[in-house]
CSV table of C-alpha atoms and ligand atoms in Angstrom, one decimal:
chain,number,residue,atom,x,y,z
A,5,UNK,CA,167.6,79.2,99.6
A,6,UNK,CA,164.5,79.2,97.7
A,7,UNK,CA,163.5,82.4,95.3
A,8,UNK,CA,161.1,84.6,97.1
A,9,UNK,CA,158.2,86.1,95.6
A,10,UNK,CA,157.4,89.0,94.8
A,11,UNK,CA,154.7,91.5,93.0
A,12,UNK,CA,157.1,92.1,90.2
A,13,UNK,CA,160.6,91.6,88.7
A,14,UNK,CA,162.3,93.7,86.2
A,15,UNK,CA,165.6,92.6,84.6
A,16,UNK,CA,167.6,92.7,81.8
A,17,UNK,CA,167.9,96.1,81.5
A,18,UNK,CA,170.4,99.3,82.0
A,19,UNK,CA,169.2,100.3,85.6
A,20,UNK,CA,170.2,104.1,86.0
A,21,UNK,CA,169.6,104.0,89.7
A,22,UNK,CA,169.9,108.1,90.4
A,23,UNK,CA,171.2,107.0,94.2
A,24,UNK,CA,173.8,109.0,95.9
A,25,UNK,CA,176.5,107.3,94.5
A,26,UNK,CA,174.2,107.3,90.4
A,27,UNK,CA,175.2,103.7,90.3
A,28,UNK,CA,174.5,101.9,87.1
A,29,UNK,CA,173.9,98.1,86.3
A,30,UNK,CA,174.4,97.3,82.7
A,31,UNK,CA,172.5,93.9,83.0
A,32,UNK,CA,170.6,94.9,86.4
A,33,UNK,CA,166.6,95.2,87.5
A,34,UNK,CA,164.2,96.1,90.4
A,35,UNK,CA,162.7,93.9,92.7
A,36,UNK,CA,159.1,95.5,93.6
A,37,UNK,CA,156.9,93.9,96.3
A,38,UNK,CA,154.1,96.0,98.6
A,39,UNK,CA,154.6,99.0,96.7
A,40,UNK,CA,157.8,99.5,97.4
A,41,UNK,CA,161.7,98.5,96.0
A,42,UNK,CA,162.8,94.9,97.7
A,43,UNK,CA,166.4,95.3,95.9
A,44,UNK,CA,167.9,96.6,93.0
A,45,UNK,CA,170.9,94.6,91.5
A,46,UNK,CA,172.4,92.1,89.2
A,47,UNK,CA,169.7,90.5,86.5
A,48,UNK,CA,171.6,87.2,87.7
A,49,UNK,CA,171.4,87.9,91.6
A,50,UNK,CA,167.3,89.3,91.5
A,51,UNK,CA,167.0,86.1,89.2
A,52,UNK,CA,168.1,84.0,91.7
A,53,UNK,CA,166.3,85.2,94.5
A,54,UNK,CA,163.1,86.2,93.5
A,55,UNK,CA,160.4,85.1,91.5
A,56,UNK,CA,158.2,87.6,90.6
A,57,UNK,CA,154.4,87.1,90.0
A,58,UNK,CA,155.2,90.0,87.1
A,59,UNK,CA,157.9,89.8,85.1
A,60,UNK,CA,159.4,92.3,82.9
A,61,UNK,CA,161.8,91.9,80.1
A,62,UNK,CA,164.1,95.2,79.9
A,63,UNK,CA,166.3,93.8,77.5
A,64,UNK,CA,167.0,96.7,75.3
A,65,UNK,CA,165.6,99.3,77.7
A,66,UNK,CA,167.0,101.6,80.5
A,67,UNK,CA,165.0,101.2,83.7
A,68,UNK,CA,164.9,104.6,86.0
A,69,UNK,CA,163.1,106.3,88.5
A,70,UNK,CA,160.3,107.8,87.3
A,71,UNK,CA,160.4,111.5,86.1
A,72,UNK,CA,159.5,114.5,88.8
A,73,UNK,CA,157.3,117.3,87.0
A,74,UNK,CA,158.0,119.9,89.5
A,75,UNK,CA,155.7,123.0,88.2
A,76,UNK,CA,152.9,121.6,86.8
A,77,UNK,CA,148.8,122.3,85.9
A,78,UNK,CA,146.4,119.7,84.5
A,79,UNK,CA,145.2,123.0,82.5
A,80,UNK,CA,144.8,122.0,79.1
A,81,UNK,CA,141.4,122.8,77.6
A,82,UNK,CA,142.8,126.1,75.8
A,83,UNK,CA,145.8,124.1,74.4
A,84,UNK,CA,146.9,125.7,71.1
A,85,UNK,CA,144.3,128.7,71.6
A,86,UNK,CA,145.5,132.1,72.0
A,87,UNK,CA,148.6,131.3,71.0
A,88,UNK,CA,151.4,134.6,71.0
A,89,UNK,CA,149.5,136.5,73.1
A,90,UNK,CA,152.2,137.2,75.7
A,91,UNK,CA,151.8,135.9,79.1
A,92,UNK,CA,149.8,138.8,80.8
A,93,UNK,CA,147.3,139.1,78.1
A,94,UNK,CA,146.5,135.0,77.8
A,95,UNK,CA,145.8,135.3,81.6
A,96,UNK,CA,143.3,138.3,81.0
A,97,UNK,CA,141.6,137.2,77.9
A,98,UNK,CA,142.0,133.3,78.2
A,99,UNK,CA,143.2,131.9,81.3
A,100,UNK,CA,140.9,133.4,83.7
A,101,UNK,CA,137.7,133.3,82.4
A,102,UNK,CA,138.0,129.8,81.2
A,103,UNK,CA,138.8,128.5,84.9
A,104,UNK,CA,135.9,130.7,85.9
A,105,UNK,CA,133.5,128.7,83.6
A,106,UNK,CA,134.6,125.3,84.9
A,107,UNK,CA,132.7,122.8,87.1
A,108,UNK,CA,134.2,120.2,89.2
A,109,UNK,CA,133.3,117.7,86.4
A,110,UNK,CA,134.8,119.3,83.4
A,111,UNK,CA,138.3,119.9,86.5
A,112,UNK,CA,138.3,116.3,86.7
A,113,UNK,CA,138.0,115.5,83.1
A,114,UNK,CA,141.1,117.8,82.6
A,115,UNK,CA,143.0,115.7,85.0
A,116,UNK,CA,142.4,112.5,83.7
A,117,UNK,CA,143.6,113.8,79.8
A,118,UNK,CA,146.6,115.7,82.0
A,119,UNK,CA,147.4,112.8,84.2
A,120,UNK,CA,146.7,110.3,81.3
A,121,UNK,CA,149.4,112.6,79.4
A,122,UNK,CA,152.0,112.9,81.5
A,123,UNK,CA,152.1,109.1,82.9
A,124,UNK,CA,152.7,108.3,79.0
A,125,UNK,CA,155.8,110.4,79.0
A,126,UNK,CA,157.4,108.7,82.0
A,127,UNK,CA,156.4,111.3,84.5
A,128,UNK,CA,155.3,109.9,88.3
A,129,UNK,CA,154.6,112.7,90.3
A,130,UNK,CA,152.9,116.1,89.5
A,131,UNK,CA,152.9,118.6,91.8
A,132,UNK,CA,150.2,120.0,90.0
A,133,UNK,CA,148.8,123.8,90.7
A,134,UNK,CA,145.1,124.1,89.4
A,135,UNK,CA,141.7,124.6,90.4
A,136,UNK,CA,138.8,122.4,91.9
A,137,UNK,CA,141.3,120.3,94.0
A,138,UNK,CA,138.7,117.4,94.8
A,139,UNK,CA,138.3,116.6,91.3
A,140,UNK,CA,142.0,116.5,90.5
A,141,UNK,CA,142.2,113.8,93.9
A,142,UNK,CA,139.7,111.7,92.0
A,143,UNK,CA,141.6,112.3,88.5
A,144,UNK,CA,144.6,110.8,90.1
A,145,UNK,CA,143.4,108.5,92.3
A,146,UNK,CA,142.3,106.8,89.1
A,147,UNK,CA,144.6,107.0,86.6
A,148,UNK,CA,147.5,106.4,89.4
A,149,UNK,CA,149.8,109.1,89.7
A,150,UNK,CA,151.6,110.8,92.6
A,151,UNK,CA,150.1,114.3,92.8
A,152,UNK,CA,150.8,117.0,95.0
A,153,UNK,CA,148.0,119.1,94.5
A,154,UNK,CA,147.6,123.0,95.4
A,155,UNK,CA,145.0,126.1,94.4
A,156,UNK,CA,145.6,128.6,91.2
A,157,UNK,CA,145.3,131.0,94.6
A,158,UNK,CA,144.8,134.3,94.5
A,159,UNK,CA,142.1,137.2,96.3
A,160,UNK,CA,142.2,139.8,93.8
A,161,UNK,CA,141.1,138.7,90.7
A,162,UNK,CA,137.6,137.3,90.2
A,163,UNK,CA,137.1,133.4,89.5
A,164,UNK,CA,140.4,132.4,91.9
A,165,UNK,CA,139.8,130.1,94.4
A,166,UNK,CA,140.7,130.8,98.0
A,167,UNK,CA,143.0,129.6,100.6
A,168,UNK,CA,140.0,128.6,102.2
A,169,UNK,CA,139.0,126.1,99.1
A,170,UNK,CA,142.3,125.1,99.0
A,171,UNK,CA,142.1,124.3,103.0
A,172,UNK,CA,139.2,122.2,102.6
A,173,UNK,CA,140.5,119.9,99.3
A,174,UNK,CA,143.5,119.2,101.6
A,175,UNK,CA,141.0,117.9,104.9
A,176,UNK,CA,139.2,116.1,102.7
A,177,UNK,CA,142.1,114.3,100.8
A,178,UNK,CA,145.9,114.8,102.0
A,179,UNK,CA,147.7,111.7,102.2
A,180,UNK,CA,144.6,109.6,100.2
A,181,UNK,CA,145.4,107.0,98.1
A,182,UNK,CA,147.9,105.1,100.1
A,183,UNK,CA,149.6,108.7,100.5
A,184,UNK,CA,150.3,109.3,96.8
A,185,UNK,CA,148.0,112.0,96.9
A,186,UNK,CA,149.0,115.5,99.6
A,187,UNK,CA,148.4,118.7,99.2
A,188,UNK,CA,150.4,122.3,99.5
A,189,UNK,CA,148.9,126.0,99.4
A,190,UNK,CA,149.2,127.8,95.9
A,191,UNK,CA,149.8,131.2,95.3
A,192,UNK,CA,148.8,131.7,91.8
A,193,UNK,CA,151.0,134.9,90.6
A,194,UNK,CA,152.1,137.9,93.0
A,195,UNK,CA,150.4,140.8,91.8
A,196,UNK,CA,147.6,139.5,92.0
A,197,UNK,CA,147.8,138.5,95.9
A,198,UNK,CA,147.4,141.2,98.6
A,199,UNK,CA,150.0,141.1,101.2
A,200,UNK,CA,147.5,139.7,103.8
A,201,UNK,CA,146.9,136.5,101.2
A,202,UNK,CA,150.5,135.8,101.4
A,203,UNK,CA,151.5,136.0,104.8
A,204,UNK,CA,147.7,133.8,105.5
A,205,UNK,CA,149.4,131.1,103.0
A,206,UNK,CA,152.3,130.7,105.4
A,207,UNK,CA,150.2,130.6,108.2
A,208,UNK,CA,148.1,127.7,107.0
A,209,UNK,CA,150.9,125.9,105.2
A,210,UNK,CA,152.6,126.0,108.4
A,211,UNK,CA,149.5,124.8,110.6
A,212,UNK,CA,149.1,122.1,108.1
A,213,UNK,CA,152.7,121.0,108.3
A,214,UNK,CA,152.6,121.0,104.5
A,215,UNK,CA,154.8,123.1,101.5
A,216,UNK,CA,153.7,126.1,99.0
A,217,UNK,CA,153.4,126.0,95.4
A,218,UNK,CA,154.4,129.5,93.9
A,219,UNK,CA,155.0,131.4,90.4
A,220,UNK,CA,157.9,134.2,91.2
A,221,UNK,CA,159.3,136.2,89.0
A,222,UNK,CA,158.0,134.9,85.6
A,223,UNK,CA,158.5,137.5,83.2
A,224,UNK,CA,159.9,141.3,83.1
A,225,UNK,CA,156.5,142.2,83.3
A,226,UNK,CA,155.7,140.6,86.5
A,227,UNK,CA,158.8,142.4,88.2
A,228,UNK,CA,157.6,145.7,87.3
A,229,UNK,CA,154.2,145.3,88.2
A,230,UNK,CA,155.4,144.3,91.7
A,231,UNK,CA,158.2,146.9,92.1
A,232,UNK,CA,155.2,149.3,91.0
A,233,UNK,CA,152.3,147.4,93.9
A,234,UNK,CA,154.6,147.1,96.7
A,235,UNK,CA,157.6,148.9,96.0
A,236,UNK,CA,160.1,145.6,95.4
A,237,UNK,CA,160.1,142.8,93.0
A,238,UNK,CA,158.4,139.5,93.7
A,239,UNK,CA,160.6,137.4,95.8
A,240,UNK,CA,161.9,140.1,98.1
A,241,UNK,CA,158.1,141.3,98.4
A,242,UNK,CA,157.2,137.4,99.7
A,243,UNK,CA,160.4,137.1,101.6
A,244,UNK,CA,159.5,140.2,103.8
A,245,UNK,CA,156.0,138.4,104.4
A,246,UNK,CA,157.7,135.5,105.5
A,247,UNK,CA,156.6,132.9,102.9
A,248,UNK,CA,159.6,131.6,101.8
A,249,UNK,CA,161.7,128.6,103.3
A,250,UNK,CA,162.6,124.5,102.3
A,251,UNK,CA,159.4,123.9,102.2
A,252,UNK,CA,158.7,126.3,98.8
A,253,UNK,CA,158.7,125.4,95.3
A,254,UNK,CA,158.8,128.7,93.3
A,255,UNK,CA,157.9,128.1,89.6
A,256,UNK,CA,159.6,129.7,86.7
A,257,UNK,CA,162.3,132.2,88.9
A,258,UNK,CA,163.6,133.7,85.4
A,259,UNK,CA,164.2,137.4,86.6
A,260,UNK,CA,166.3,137.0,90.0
A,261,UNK,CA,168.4,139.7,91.2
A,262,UNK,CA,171.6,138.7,92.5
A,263,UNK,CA,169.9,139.7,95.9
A,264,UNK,CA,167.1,137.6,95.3
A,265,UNK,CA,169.7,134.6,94.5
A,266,UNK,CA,170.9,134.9,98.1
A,267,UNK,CA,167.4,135.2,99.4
A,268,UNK,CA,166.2,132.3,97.7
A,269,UNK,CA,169.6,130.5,98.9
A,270,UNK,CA,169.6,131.6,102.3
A,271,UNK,CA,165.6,130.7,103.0
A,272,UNK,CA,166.3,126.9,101.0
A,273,UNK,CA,163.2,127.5,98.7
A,274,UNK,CA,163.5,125.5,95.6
A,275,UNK,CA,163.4,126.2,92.0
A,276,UNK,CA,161.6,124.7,88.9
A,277,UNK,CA,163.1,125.4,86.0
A,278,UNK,CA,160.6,125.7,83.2
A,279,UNK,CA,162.8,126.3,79.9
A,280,UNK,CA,160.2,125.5,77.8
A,281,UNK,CA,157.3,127.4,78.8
A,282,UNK,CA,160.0,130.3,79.6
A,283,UNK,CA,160.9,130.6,76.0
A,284,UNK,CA,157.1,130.4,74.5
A,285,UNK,CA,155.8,133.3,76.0
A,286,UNK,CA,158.7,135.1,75.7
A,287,UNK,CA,160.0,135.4,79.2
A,288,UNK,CA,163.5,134.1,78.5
A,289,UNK,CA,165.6,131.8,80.1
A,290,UNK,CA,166.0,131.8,84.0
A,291,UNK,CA,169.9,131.7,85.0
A,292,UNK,CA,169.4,128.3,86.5
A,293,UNK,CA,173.9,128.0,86.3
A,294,UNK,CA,173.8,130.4,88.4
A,295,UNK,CA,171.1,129.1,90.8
A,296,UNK,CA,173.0,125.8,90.9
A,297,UNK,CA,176.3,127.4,91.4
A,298,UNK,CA,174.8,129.0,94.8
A,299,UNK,CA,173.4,125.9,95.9
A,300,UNK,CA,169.8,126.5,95.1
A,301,UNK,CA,168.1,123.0,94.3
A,302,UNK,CA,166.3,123.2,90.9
A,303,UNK,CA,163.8,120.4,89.6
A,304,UNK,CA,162.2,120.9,86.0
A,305,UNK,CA,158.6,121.4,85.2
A,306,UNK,CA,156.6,121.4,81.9
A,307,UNK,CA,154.5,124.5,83.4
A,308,UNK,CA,150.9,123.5,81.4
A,309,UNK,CA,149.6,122.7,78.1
A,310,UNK,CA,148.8,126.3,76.9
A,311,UNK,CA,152.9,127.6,77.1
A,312,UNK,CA,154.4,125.1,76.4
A,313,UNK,CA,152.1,122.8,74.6
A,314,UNK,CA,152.7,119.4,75.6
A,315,UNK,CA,154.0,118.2,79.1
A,316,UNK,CA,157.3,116.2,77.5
A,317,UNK,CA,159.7,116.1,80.4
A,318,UNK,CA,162.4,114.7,78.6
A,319,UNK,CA,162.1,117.9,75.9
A,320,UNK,CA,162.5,119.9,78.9
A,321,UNK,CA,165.3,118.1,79.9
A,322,UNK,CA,166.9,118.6,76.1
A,323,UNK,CA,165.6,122.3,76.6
A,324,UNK,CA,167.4,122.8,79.8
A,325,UNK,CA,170.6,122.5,79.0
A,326,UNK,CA,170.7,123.8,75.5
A,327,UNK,CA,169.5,126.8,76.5
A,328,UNK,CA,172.1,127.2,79.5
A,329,UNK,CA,174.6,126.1,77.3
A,330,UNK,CA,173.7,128.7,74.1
A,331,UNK,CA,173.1,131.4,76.5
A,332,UNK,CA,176.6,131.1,77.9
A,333,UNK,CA,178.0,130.1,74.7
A,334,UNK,CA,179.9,127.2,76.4
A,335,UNK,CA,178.9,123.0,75.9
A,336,UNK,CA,179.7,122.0,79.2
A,337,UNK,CA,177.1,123.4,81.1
A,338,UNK,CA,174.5,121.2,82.4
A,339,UNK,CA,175.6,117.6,80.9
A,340,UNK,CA,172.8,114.6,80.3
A,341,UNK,CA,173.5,113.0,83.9
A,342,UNK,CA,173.3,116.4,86.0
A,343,UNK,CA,169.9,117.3,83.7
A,344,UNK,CA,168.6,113.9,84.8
A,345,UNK,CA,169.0,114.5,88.3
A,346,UNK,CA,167.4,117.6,88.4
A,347,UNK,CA,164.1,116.0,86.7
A,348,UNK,CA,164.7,112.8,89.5
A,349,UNK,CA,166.0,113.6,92.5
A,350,UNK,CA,166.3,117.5,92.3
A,351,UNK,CA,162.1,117.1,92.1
A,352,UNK,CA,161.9,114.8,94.8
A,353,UNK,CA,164.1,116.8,97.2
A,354,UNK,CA,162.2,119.9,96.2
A,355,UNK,CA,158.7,118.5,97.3
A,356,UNK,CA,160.3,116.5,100.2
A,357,UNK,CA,159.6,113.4,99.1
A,358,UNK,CA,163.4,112.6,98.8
A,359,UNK,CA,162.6,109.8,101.4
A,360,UNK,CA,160.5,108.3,98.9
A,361,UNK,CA,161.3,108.8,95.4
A,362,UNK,CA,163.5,110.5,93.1
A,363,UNK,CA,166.1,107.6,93.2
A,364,UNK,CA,166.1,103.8,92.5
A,365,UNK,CA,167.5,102.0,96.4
A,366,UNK,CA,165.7,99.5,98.5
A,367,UNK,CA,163.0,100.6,100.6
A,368,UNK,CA,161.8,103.6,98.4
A,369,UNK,CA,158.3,103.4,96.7
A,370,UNK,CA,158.4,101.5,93.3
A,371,UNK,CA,158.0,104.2,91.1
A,372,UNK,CA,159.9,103.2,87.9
A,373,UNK,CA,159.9,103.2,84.3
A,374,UNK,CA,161.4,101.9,81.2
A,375,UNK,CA,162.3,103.3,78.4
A,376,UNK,CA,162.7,101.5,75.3
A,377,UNK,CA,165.6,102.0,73.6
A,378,UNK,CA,165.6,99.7,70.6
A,379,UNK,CA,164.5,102.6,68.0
A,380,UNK,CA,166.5,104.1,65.1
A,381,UNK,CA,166.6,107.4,67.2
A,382,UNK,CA,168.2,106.0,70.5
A,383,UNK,CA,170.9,103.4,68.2
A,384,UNK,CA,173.4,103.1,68.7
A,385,UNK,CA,173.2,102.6,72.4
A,386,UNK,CA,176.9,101.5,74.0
A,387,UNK,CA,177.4,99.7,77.4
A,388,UNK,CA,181.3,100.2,79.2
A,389,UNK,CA,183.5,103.1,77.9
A,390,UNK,CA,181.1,104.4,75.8
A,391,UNK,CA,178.1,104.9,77.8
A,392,UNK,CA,175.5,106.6,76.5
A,393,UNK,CA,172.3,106.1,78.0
A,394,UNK,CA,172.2,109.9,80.0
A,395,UNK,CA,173.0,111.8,76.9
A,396,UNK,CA,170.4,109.7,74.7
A,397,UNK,CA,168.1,110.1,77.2
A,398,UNK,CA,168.4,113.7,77.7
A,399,UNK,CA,169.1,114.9,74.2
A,400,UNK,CA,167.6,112.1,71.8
A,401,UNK,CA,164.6,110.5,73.5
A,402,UNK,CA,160.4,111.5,73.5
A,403,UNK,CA,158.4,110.8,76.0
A,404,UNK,CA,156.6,108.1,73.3
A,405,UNK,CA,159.7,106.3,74.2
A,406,UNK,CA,158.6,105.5,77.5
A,407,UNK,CA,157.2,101.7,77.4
A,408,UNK,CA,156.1,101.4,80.7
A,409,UNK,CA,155.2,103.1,83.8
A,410,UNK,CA,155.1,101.6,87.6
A,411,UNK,CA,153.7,103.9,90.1
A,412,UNK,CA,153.4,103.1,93.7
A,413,UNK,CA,154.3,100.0,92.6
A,414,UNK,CA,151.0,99.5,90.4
A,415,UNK,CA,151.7,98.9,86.8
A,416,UNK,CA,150.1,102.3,84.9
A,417,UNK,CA,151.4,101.7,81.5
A,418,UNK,CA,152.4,98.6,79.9
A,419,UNK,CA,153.8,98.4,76.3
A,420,UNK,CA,152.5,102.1,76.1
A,421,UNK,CA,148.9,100.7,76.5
A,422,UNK,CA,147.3,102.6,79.9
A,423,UNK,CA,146.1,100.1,82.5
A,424,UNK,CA,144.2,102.1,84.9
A,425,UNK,CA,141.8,104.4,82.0
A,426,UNK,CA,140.7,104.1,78.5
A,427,UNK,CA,142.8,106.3,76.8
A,428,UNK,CA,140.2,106.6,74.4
A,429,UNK,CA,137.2,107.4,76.7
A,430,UNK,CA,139.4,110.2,78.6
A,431,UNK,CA,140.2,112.0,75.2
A,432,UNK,CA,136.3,112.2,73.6
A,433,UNK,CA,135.2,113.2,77.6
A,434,UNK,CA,138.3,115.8,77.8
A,435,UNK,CA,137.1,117.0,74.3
A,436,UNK,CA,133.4,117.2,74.7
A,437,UNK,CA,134.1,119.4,77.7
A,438,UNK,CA,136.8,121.5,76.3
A,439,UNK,CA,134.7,122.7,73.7
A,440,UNK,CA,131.7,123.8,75.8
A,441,UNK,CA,134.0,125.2,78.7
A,442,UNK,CA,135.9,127.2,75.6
A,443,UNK,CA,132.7,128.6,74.4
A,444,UNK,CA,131.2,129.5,77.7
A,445,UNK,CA,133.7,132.2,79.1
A,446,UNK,CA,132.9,135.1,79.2
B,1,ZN,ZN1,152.7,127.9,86.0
């Protein structure tokens, strides 16, 4: 039978496929045509049957599906100010007043530098909480990334948008860009939502057909603002107002009772672990063993540029386990391959996109990456008994190791060089507006 063609053919790499079985191909490759995966196999088999009209070498690099940042905002203009202020007071005296002096120009600056940022760490899909929704469409829509976008929502602070904002983003743009782009509701942080805002977020959510985006229980302080507000701590306040459920990502989830364990369990709402941002600003590390060992589905998020301060998923992945593993003072707890499900499929299943992505099989959209391994750092890197690609990926690789990037089955990043922007051109625009955005709050 004569080779087929398709849009592209990787081979020659380690294909860490993340499927149900994690089946790896030591010499294997992806077969990518209409967006999607024709076949993943054998170098030799995908060589015989297809030609592709983009070919990639991946000797010397692991091919997988691309990385999940599940709690996520293409905030950045105050990275590296304000730093050590504690989380409540950056908020206050940074956080709010700068989104307050933004326009919908300088929003989708931000998102190109964010999306531009987090594609060149090997990260495909956002789900991204910020403000000025249509401009973060546009942001994506151009660089190339899957984004599930939702509001920094909240009634009771000034310079917040609304539910209604966030309504009319997703109209205009859920499902846009060949579907790479939807939409959720936000809730920005609890006590800063009346009870009425909450239970409203369900109700649209639920009109919509589409999920929630929430911060619970981020720091010490948060709990006892809440217990003080409403008389119970964040997640049993929001479970009462019926906004929990499968459809929920909360962010962050550090301070959970054993109470709000089961709750989150019972309801099927989904955690991000954010180990990184967690230990910045001082809010500690979330008892994501424990979440696991109840069944709770975590992903891993970067959280945003000010706490953290890049968007490095792989140093979240190292961060995630060694922080369950000092904290329990026991090295078996959340090995390389369980870390990298959580930032694959765990992500994907949380934004119910597990249909999709989150795993490298036949019919899912192409979103893929390679990572080159051929650097001091990553060497020595051992096929057969002494596998090592999980733990070198989890505990000794960068994002800058990421060569390139296939989203939607459209080549983003090739030999680290972006296809879709001018790197370049997105820094001195992010920049210009960073400083005058910075300058104007008030
Ligand atoms: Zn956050």
């Amino acid at each position: 039978m004569p080779a087929k063609d398709v849009d592209i053919l990787i081979h020659g790499g380690i294909v860490l496929t993340m499927d149900e079985r994690r089946s790896v191909l030591e010499d294997g490759g992806v077969a990518i045509e209409r967006g999607r995966i024709a076949e993943v196999g054998t170098s030799a088999q995908l060589r015989k049957r297809y030609r592709g009209r983009e070919q990639f070498d991946a000797r010397g690099m692991v091919v997988l599906p691309g990385l999940v940042n599940l709690h996520f905002h293409t905030d950045n203009f105050s990275r590296g100010v304000g730093e050590h202020l504690g989380l409540e007071a950056w908020l206050d005296t940074i956080y709010y007043p700068m989104l307050a002096a933004m326009s919908q120009d300088d929003a989708r600056k931000a998102g190109l530098l964010a999306y531009t940022e987090v594609v060149k760490g090997g990260t495909t899909c956002v789900n991204d909480m910020y403000i000025k929704l249509p401009a973060l469409a546009d942001a994506a829509e151009r660089v190339g990334i899957r984004a599930v976008l939702s509001s920094e929502g909240a009634d009771l602070v000034p310079g917040q948008e609304s539910l209604e904002d966030n309504e009319r983003a997703l109209l205009e743009r859920n499902n846009s860009a060949g579907g790479r782009i939807t939409f959720r509701f936000g809730v920005e942080w609890v006590p800063v939502c009346s009870a009425q805002y909450i239970r409203r977020c369900r109700e649209l959510a639920d009109k919509h057909g589409v999920g929630i985006h929430v911060h619970l229980n981020e720091s010490q302080e948060e709990v006892r603002l809440c217990r003080e507000k409403y008389g119970k701590p964040p997640v049993e306040f929001v479970h009462e107002l019926g906004l929990l459920g499968p459809d929920v990502v909360a962010a962050h989830c550090v301070w959970l009772s054993d109470r709000e364990i089961q709750i989150m369990r019972d309801t099927g709402t989904h955690i991000s672990y954010n180990p990184v941002s967690n230990a910045k600003l001082g809010n500690g590390v979330a008892r994501a063993v424990d979440y696991l060992k109840a069944g709770i589905n975590v992903g891993l998020g970067t959280d945003d540029a000010p706490c953290n301060n890049n968007n490095d998923m792989f140093e979240v992945m190292k961060y995630a386990s060694l922080f369950q593993k000092a904290v329990h003072t026991d090295a078996s707890l959340l090995p390389s391959q369980q870390v990298l499900e959580m930032a694959t499929r765990g992500g994907a299943r949380a934004l119910g996109l597990e249909k999709d992505i989150g795993s490298l099989e036949a019919g899912k959209k192409a979103d893929v990456i390679l990572v080159n391994m051929r650097v001091p750092s990553l060497t020595p890197l051992f096929t057969g008994r002494n596998f090592n690609a999980f733990a070198h990926l989890v505990f000794a690789a960068h994002g800058e190791n990421v060569d390139t990037v296939i989203i939607d089955g459209q080549v983003v990043m090739k030999g680290r060089r972006m296809l879709t922007v001018d790197e370049q051109e997105v820094i001195d625009s992010a920049t210009e507006a960073a400083e005058r955005v910075i300058q104007a709050r008030t």
